[in-house]
Coordinates of C-alpha atoms and ligand atoms in Angstrom, one line a residue:
X1 CA -2.5 10.9 20.4
X2 CA -4.0 8.9 17.6
X3 CA -7.4 6.4 18.5
X4 CA -7.7 3.5 15.9
X5 CA -11.6 2.1 15.6
X6 CA -10.6 -1.3 13.9
X7 CA -8.4 -0.7 10.7
X8 CA -9.6 3.0 10.8
X9 CA -7.7 5.6 12.5
X10 CA -10.1 8.0 13.2
X11 CA -7.6 10.8 14.5
X12 CA -4.7 11.8 14.3
X13 CA -2.4 14.6 15.6
X14 CA 1.0 12.7 15.7
X15 CA 2.3 14.9 12.6
X16 CA 2.1 18.3 13.0
X17 CA 3.0 19.0 9.6
X18 CA 0.5 17.0 8.0
X19 CA -2.3 17.6 10.2
X20 CA -1.9 21.1 9.3
X21 CA -2.1 20.4 5.5
X22 CA -4.5 17.4 5.1
X23 CA -7.8 18.0 4.6
X24 CA -8.4 14.5 5.9
X25 CA -7.3 10.9 7.2
X26 CA -7.0 8.6 4.5
X27 CA -7.3 5.0 5.0
X28 CA -7.2 1.4 3.6
X29 CA -9.6 0.3 1.5
X30 CA -11.0 -3.0 0.3
X31 CA -11.6 -6.3 1.9
X32 CA -10.8 -6.7 5.6
X33 CA -9.9 -10.0 5.2
X34 CA -7.8 -9.9 2.2
X35 CA -5.3 -12.2 0.9
X36 CA -3.5 -9.6 -1.0
X37 CA -2.5 -6.5 1.0
X38 CA -1.5 -3.3 -1.1
X39 CA 1.4 -0.8 0.9
X40 CA 1.5 2.1 -0.9
X41 CA 3.9 4.9 0.4
X42 CA 1.2 7.8 0.7
X43 CA -1.9 9.6 0.2
X44 CA -0.9 12.5 -2.9
X45 CA -3.1 14.9 -3.4
X46 CA -6.4 13.0 -5.2
X47 CA -5.9 11.2 -2.5
X48 CA -6.0 13.3 0.7
X49 CA -9.7 14.9 -0.9
X50 CA -11.1 12.2 -1.8
X51 CA -10.3 9.9 1.0
X52 CA -9.1 6.4 -0.7
X53 CA -5.2 5.5 -1.5
X54 CA -5.3 5.0 -5.1
X55 CA -7.5 6.9 -6.3
X56 CA -5.4 8.9 -8.6
X57 CA -3.7 8.2 -12.6
X58 CA -1.6 6.0 -10.0
X59 CA -5.1 4.0 -8.3
X60 CA -5.9 3.8 -12.9
X61 CA -2.5 1.8 -13.4
X62 CA -3.3 -0.2 -10.3
X63 CA -7.1 -1.1 -11.3
X64 CA -6.5 -1.7 -14.4
X65 CA -3.5 -4.4 -13.9
X66 CA -6.0 -5.7 -10.6
X67 CA -8.1 -6.2 -13.2
X68 CA -6.2 -8.4 -15.6
X69 CA -5.4 -10.5 -13.1
X70 CA -10.0 -11.4 -12.7
X71 CA -9.2 -8.2 -9.2
X72 CA -11.1 -5.6 -8.7
X73 CA -10.4 -3.0 -5.7
X74 CA -13.1 -4.7 -3.9
X75 CA -10.8 -8.2 -3.6
X76 CA -7.7 -6.7 -2.2
X77 CA -6.9 -4.5 0.3
X78 CA -4.8 -1.3 -0.4
X79 CA -3.2 1.6 2.4
X80 CA -0.3 3.2 2.4
X81 CA 2.6 3.8 5.1
X82 CA 0.9 7.2 6.1
X83 CA -1.9 8.0 6.1
X84 CA -1.8 12.2 5.2
X85 CA -0.9 13.8 2.7
X86 CA 2.8 15.0 2.4
X87 CA 3.0 18.5 1.8
X88 CA 4.3 19.0 -1.7
X89 CA 4.0 15.0 -2.6
X90 CA 7.0 15.3 -0.3
X91 CA 8.4 11.4 0.6
X92 CA 7.1 11.0 4.1
X93 CA 9.8 11.4 6.5
X94 CA 11.4 9.0 8.7
X95 CA 9.8 10.4 11.9
X96 CA 6.1 10.1 9.8
X97 CA 6.9 6.6 9.3
X98 CA 7.6 5.5 12.8
X99 CA 4.9 7.6 14.0
X100 CA 2.2 6.2 11.5
X101 CA 3.8 2.6 12.0
X102 CA 1.6 1.2 14.5
X103 CA -1.6 1.9 12.4
X104 CA -0.3 0.0 9.4
X105 CA 1.0 -3.5 11.4
X106 CA -1.9 -3.4 13.4
X107 CA -3.8 -3.0 9.6
X108 CA -1.6 -6.0 8.9
X109 CA -2.6 -8.1 11.8
X110 CA -6.6 -7.6 11.5
X111 CA -6.5 -8.0 7.6
X112 CA -3.7 -11.2 8.2
X113 CA -2.5 -11.1 4.2
X114 CA -0.7 -14.1 3.1
X115 CA 0.9 -11.3 0.7
X116 CA 2.0 -8.1 1.3
X117 CA 3.1 -6.1 -1.9
X118 CA 5.0 -3.0 -1.2
X119 CA 4.3 -0.2 -4.5
X120 CA 7.6 1.5 -4.4
X121 CA 10.5 2.3 -2.6
X122 CA 9.7 4.4 0.3
X123 CA 7.0 1.2 1.8
X124 CA 9.5 -1.7 0.7
X125 CA 12.6 0.1 2.3
X126 CA 9.4 0.3 5.3
X127 CA 8.9 -2.7 6.0
X128 CA 11.4 -4.5 5.7
X129 CA 14.1 -2.4 6.9
X130 CA 16.9 -2.3 4.6
X131 CA 17.8 -0.6 0.9
X132 CA 15.8 -1.7 -2.0
X133 CA 17.0 -1.1 -5.1
X134 CA 13.1 -1.7 -6.2
X135 CA 13.8 -1.1 -10.1
X136 CA 16.1 -4.7 -10.0
X137 CA 14.3 -5.8 -7.4
X138 CA 11.0 -6.0 -8.5
X139 CA 9.2 -9.1 -8.2
X140 CA 11.0 -10.9 -5.8
X141 CA 10.0 -12.0 -2.3
X142 CA 11.0 -11.5 0.7
X143 CA 9.7 -14.2 4.2
X144 CA 9.5 -11.9 6.8
X145 CA 8.0 -11.1 10.3
X146 CA 5.6 -8.5 10.3
X147 CA 2.5 -7.6 11.9
X148 CA 2.7 -11.1 14.2
X149 CA 3.4 -13.5 11.3
X150 CA 5.6 -14.4 8.7
X151 CA 4.8 -13.4 5.9
X152 CA 5.8 -13.0 1.8
X153 CA 6.7 -9.6 1.0
X154 CA 6.2 -9.4 -2.5
X155 CA 8.4 -5.9 -3.9
X156 CA 6.8 -4.1 -6.5
X157 CA 8.3 -1.1 -8.6
X158 CA 5.5 2.4 -7.8
X159 CA 2.2 2.0 -10.3
X160 CA 3.3 6.0 -10.8
X161 CA 6.8 4.5 -12.4
X162 CA 5.1 3.0 -15.0
X163 CA 3.7 5.9 -16.5
X164 CA 7.0 8.2 -16.5
X165 CA 9.3 4.5 -17.8
X166 CA 7.0 2.9 -20.3
X167 CA 9.8 0.2 -20.0
X168 CA 8.8 0.0 -16.2
X169 CA 5.0 -1.3 -17.6
X170 CA 5.6 -4.8 -17.9
X171 CA 7.9 -5.3 -14.7
X172 CA 4.8 -3.8 -13.1
X173 CA 2.6 -6.6 -14.7
X174 CA 4.5 -9.1 -13.7
X175 CA 4.9 -8.2 -10.5
X176 CA 1.1 -8.1 -10.0
X177 CA 0.4 -11.2 -11.9
X178 CA 3.3 -13.2 -9.7
X179 CA 1.0 -11.6 -6.7
X180 CA -2.7 -12.9 -7.7
X181 CA -1.0 -16.4 -8.1
X182 CA 0.6 -15.9 -4.7
X183 CA -2.2 -14.5 -2.8
X184 CA -5.0 -17.8 -5.1
X185 CA -2.1 -20.5 -4.6
X186 CA -2.8 -19.6 -0.9
X187 CA -6.1 -20.9 -1.0
X188 CA -8.6 -18.2 -0.3
X189 CA -8.1 -14.5 -3.0
X190 CA -12.4 -14.6 -4.6
X191 CA -11.7 -14.7 -8.1
X192 CA -13.7 -11.7 -11.0
X193 CA -13.4 -15.0 -12.6
X194 CA -15.1 -17.2 -10.8
X195 CA -18.6 -16.1 -11.4
Ligands
URA1 N1 0.7 7.0 -4.6 C1 0.5 6.6 -3.1 O1 1.9 5.8 -2.9 N2 -0.6 6.1 -2.4 C2 -1.3 6.9 -3.1 O2 -2.8 7.2 -2.1 C3 -1.2 7.0 -4.8 C4 -0.5 7.6 -4.7

């Protein structure tokens, strides 16, 4: 019912209501051996149209903050909990999240990041398997087993939160700064600053 070739899901019909509305499956993007993996909730309208995660306004916020840290999208990996757009931008259901989990697990295993940054409540709760108060927990790191290894998961607010509430901007900025430092001190993230 689903085909994954390397990091790409090429075919999947596990979630009939998403299959009916999607334009395409939106796979992760960026480096296949990134030290930093960003996980969002699911594709929105822009992502569904362009076939790449975080290409709308949230994506610009993320790109800007990465650039401030000397990183580009190509240096990191960016993916979502679900790869098909939930209609009307609703949250993915528990079933949809679990249908897509195998693909996310495989991406984590293959990319093998040192740090996973969860962008917002849905990915934070999905990967940590508990309730998360994202605003108050943003910037905190949790060690948990994902993709066959204990990894650092850094909780972060969703980039869109900074658009609705300016006070979230510094929370977002410092979490991204922390993620970049953690990846750098773990030894590998290539940085534009080196060139
Ligand atoms: N929001 C998400 O969570 N993911 C995207 O890819 C775009 C917006």
